[in-house]
Short mmCIF file of C-alpha atoms and ligand atoms in Angstrom, two decimals:
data_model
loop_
_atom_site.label_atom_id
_atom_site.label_comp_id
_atom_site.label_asym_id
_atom_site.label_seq_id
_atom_site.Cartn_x
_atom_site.Cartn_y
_atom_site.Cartn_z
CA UNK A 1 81.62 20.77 35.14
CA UNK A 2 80.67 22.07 38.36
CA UNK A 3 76.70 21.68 39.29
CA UNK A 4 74.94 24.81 41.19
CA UNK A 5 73.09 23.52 44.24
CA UNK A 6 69.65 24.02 44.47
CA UNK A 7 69.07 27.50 47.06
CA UNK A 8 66.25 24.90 48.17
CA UNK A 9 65.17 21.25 48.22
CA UNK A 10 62.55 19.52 49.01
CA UNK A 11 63.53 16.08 49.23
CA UNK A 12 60.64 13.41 49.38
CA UNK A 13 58.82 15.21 52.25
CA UNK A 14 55.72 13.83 54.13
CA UNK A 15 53.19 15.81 56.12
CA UNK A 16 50.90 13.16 58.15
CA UNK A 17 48.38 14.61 60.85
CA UNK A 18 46.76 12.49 63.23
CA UNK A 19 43.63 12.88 63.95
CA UNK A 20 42.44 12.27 67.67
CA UNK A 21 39.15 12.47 69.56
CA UNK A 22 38.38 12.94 73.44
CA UNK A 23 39.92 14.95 75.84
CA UNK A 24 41.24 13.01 78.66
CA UNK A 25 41.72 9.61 77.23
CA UNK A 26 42.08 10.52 73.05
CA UNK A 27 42.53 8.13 70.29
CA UNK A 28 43.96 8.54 66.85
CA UNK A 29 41.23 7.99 64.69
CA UNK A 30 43.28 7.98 61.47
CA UNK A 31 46.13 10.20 60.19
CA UNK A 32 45.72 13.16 57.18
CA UNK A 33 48.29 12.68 54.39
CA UNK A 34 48.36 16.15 53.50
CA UNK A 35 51.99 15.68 51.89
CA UNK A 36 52.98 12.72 51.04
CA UNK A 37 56.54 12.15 48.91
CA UNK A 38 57.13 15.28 47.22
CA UNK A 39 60.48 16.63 45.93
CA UNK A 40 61.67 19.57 44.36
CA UNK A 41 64.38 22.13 44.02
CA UNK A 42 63.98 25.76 43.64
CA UNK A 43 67.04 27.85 42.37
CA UNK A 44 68.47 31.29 43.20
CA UNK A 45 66.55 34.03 41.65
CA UNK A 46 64.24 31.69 40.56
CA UNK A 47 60.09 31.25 40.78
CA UNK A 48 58.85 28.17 41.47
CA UNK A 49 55.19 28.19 41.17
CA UNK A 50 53.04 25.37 43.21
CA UNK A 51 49.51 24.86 42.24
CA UNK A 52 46.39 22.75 42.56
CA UNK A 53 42.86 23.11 44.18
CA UNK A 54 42.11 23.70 48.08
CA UNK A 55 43.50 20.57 50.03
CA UNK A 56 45.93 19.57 47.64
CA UNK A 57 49.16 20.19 50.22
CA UNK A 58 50.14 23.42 49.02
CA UNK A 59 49.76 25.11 51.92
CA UNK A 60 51.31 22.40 54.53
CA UNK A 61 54.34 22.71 51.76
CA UNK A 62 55.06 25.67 52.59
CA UNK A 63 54.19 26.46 56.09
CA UNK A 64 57.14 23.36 55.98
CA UNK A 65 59.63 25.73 54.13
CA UNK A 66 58.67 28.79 56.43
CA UNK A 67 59.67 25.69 59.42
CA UNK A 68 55.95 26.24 60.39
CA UNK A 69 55.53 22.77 60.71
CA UNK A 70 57.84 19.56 60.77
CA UNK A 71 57.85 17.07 58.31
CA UNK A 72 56.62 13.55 59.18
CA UNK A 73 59.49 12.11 56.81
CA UNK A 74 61.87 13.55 54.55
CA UNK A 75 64.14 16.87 54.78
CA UNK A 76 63.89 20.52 53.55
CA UNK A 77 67.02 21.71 52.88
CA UNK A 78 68.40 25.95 52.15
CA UNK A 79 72.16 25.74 50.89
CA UNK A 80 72.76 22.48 51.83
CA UNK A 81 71.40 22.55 55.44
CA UNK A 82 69.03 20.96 56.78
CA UNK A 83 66.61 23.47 58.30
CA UNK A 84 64.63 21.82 60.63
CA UNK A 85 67.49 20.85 62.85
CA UNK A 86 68.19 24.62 63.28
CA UNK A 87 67.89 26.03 66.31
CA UNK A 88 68.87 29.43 68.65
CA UNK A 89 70.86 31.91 66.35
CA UNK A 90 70.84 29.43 62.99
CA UNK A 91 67.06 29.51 63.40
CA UNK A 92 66.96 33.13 63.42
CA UNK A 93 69.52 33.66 60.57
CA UNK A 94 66.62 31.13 58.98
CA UNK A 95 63.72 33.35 59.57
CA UNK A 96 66.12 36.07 57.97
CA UNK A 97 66.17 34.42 55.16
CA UNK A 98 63.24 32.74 54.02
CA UNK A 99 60.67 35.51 54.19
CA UNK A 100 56.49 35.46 53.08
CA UNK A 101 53.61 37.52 51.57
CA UNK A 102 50.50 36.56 52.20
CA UNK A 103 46.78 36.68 50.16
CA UNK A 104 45.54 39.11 52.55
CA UNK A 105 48.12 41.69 53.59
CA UNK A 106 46.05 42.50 56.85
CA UNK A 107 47.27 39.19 58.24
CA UNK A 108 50.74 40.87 58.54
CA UNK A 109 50.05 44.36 58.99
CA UNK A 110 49.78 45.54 62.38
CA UNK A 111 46.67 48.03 61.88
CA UNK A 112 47.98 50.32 64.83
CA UNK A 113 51.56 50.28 63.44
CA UNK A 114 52.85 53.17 60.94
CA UNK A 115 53.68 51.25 57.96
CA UNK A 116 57.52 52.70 57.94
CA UNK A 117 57.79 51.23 61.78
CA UNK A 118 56.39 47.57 60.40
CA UNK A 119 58.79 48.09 57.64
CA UNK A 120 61.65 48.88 59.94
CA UNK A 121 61.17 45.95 62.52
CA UNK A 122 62.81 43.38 60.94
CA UNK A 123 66.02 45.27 60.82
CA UNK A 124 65.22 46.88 64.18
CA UNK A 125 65.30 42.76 65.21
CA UNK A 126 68.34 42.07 63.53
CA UNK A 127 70.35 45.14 64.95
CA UNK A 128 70.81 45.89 61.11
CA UNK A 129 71.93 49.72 61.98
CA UNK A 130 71.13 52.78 63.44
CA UNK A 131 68.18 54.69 63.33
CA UNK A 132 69.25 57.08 60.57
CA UNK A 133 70.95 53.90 58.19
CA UNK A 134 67.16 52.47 58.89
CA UNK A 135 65.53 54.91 58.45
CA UNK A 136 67.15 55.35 55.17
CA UNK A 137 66.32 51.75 53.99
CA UNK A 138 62.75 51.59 54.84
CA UNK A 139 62.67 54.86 52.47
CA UNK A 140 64.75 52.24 49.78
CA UNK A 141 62.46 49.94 50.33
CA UNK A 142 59.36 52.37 49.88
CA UNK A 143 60.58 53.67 46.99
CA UNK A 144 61.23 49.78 45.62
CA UNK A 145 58.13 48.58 45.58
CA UNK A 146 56.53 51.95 44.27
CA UNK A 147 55.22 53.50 47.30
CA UNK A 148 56.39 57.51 48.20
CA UNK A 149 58.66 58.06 51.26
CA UNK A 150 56.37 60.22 53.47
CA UNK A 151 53.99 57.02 53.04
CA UNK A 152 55.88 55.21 56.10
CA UNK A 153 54.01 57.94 58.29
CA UNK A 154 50.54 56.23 57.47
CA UNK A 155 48.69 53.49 59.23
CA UNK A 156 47.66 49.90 56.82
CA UNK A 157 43.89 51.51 56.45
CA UNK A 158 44.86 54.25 54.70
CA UNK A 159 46.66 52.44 51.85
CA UNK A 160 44.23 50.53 49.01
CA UNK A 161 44.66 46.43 48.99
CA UNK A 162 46.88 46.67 46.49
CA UNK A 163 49.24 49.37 48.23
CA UNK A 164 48.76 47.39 51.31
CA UNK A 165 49.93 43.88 49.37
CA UNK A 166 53.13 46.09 48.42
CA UNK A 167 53.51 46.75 52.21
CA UNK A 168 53.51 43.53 53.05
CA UNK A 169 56.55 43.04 50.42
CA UNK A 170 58.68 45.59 51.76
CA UNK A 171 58.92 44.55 55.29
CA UNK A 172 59.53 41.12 53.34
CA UNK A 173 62.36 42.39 51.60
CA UNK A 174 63.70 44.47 54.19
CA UNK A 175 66.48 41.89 55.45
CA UNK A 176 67.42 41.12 51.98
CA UNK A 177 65.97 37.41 52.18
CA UNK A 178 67.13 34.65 49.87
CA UNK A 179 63.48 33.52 49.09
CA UNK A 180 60.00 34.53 49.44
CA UNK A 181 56.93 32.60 50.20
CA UNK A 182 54.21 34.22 48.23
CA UNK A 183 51.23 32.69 49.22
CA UNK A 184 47.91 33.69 46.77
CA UNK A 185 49.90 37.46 46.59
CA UNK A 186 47.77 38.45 43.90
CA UNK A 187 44.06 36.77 43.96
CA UNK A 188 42.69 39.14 46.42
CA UNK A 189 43.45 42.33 44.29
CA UNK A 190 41.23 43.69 42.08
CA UNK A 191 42.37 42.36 38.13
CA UNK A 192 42.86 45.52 37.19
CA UNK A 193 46.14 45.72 39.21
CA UNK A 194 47.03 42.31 39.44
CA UNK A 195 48.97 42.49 36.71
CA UNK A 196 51.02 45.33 37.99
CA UNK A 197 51.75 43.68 41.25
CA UNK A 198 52.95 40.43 39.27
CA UNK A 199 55.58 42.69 37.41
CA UNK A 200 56.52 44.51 40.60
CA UNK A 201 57.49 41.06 41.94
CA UNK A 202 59.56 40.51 38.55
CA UNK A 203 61.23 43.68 38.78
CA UNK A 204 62.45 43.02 42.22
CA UNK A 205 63.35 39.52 41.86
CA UNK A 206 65.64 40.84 38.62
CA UNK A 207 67.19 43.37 41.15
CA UNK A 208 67.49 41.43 44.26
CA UNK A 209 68.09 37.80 42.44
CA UNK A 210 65.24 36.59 45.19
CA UNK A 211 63.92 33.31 44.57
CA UNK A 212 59.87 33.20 44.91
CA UNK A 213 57.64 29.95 46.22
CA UNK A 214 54.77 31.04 44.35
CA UNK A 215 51.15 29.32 45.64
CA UNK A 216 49.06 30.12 43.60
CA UNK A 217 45.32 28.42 42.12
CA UNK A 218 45.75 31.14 39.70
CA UNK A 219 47.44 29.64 36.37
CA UNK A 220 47.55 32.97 34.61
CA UNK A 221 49.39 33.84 37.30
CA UNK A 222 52.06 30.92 37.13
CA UNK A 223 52.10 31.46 33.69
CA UNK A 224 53.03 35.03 34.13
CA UNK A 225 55.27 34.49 37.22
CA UNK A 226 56.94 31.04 37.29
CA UNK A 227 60.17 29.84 35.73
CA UNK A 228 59.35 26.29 36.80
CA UNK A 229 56.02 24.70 37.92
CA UNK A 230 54.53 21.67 40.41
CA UNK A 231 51.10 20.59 40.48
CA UNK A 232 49.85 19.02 43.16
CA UNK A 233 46.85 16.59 43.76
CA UNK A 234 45.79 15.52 47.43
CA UNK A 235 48.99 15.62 48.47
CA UNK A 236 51.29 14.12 45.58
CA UNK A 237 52.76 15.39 42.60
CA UNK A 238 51.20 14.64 39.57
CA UNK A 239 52.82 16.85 37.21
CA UNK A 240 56.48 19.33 36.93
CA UNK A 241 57.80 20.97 34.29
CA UNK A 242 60.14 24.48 33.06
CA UNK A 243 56.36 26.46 32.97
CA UNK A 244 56.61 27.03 29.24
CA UNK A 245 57.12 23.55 28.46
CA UNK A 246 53.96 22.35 30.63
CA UNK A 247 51.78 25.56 28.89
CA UNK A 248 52.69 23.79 25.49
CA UNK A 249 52.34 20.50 26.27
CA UNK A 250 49.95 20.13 29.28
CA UNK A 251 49.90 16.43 30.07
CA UNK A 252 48.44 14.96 33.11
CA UNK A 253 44.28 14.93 33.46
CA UNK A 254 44.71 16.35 36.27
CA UNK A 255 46.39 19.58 34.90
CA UNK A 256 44.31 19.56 31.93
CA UNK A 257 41.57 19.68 34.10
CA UNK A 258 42.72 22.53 35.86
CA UNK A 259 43.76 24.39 32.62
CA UNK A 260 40.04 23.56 31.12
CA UNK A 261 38.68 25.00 34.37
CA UNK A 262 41.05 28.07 34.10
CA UNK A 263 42.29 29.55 31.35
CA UNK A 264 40.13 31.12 29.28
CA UNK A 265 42.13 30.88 25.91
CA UNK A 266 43.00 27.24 26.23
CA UNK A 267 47.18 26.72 25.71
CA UNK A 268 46.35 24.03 23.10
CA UNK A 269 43.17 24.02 20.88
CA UNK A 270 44.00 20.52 20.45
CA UNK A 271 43.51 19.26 23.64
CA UNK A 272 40.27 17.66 24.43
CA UNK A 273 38.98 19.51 27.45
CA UNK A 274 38.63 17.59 30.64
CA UNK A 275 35.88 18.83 32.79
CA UNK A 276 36.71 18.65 36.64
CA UNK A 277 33.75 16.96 38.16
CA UNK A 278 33.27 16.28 42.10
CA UNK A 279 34.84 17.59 45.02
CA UNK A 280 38.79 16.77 46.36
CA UNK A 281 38.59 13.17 48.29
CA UNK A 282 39.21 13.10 51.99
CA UNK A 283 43.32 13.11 52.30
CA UNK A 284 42.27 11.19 55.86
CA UNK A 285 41.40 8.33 53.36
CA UNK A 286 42.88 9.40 49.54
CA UNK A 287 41.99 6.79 46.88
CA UNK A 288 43.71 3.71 46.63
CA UNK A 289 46.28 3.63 43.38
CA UNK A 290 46.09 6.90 41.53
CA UNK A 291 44.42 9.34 43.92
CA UNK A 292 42.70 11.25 41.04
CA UNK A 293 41.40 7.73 39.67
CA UNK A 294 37.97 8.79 41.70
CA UNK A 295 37.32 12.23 38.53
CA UNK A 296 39.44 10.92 35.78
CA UNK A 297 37.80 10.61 32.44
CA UNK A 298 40.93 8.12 31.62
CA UNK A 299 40.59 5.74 34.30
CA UNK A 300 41.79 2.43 33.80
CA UNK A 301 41.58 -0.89 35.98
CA UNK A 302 44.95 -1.11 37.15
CA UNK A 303 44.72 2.97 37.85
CA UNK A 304 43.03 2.18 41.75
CA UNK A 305 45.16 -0.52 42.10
CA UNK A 306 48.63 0.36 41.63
CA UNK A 307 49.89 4.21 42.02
CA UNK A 308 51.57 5.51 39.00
CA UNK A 309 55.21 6.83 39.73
CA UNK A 310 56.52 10.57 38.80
CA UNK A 311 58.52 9.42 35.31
CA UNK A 312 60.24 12.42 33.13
CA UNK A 313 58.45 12.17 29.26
CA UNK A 314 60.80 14.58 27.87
CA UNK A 315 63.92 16.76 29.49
CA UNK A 316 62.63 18.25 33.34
CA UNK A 317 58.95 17.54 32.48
CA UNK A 318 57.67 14.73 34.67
CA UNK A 319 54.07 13.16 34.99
CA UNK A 320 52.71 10.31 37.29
CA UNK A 321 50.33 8.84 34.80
CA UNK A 322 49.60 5.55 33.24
CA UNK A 323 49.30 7.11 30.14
CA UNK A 324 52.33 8.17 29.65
CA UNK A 325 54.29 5.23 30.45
FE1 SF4 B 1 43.75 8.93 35.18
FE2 SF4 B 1 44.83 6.54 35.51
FE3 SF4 B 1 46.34 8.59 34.73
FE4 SF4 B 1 45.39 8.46 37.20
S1 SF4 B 1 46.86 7.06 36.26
S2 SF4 B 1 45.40 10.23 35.90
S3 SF4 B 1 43.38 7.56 36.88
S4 SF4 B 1 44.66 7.63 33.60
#
């Protein structure tokens, strides 16, 4: 039996910044393990959601996949390839793509731009047709994500957040990308149409078979959106599994934490709640051994001393634990 490739994989990646001072003559003071040895694989038409508080590596991750930034160690590769090799035209098929959405839809709308002509400028790049077969697909596209046609004559400030968010996801669509980045799309709209935007997203990724990297510190949102889901804590994985499995059976203090912190109605009544205490330590100088070792209520002695590994406790659900060995 044949095995699908992943679209994507991230395969044990490493983000390390150094961090200098002076000017003329600078020295590396130390170097930030924002990343540090994480894998995973997301699959066509698939949502992998990626979660865990401010600092955690989530963003470096994917400012990675976009080929933002370089990684330190490790590879990223899109069917097969290796993507931060690519250069000149394989670059630019790249950028084609892999396509994002960002929390605040300003940060890609040009405010002086008609919202049909930011629409239109990917496939303007990419020579994708003339003006009428463009003109055509930016009304498509319009029309896709719930917007009216004549819409593509207005500029970003008259639209609402929320229409501008759905902007932002039809220029990202426009070249028929492979995956999206959605970076926080929903935690700057108001509730009321959050969930609306979350179901646009589904709707589209059912049509288009687009695969989403969803970041998100939102775990309604994951819940909602993600087939599979990674936590992250300064910079490792400490917990991945098929999203309904990890809402049932939430494992890792870490994630508990976050779910106690979170959810309102808690997944499992069960489950002792773990209150998150403290801040996120420096990834300039993480905690020996277990990195969360510093807040956990569990801590043992050999938990600073010796870093748990990632180990699967039942099929695709994996925790980096001691108490789970
Ligand atoms: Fe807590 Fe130890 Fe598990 Fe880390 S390895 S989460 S410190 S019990």
């Amino acid at each position: 039996m044949s095995v699908v490739p992943p679209l994507l994989r991230v395969e044990r990646v490493r983000k390390h910044f150094a961090l200098t001072k002076g000017i003329l003559f600078t020295r590396t003071l130390g170097h930030i393990k924002a990343v540090d040895d994480v894998s995973f694989d997301i699959r066509a038409g698939e949502t992998l959601g990626l979660v865990g508080e401010s600092g955690c590596g989530k963003t470096t991750t994917s400012r990675m996949i976009l080929n933002l930034e370089e990684p330190t160690e490790g590879r990223i590769l899109l069917e097969g390839e290796p993507i931060h090799a690519l250069q000149g035209e394989a670059l630019h098929a790249y950028r084609v793509k892999v396509q994002a959405v960002f929390q605040d839809p300003w940060s890609s709308l040009n405010p002086r731009m008609k919202v049909g002509r930011t629409i239109a400028e990917s496939l303007i790049v990419n020579a994708w047709g003339d003006r009428a077969k463009i003109a055509e697909r930016v009304r498509e596209l319009l029309l896709q994500v719930g917007l009216r046609p004549e819409q593509a004559q207005q500029y970003p400030h008259e639209f609402s957040g929320g229409q501008r968010q759905r902007v932002a996801l039809a220029a990202a669509l426009a070249s028929r990308p492979k995956l999206i980045v959605l970076d926080e799309p929903v935690s700057a709209l108001d509730v009321s149409i959050r969930a609306q935007m979350m179901n646009l997203l589904k709707d589209i990724q059912a049509q288009d078979d687009v695969a989403y990297l969803l970041v998100a510190h939102d775990l309604a949102t994951v819940r909602h959106m993600a087939d599979h889901t990674v936590v992250m804590y300064l910079g490792k994985i400490v917990e991945q599994a098929p999203t309904a499995a990890l809402f049932e059976d939430v494992r890792h203090p870490y994630t508990r934490a976050l779910f106690s912190a979170v959810l309102v109605a808690r997944p499992n009544p069960q489950e002792e709640e773990i209150e998150l205490k403290g801040e996120v330590p420096s990834p300039l100088d993480p905690p020996s051994g277990c990195r969360f070792h510093t807040r956990c209520p569990y801590v043992m002695p050999r938990c600073s001393q010796h870093e748990p590994a990632l180990r699967e406790v039942s099929p695709g659900h994996s925790v980096a634990c001691y108490l789970f060995e």
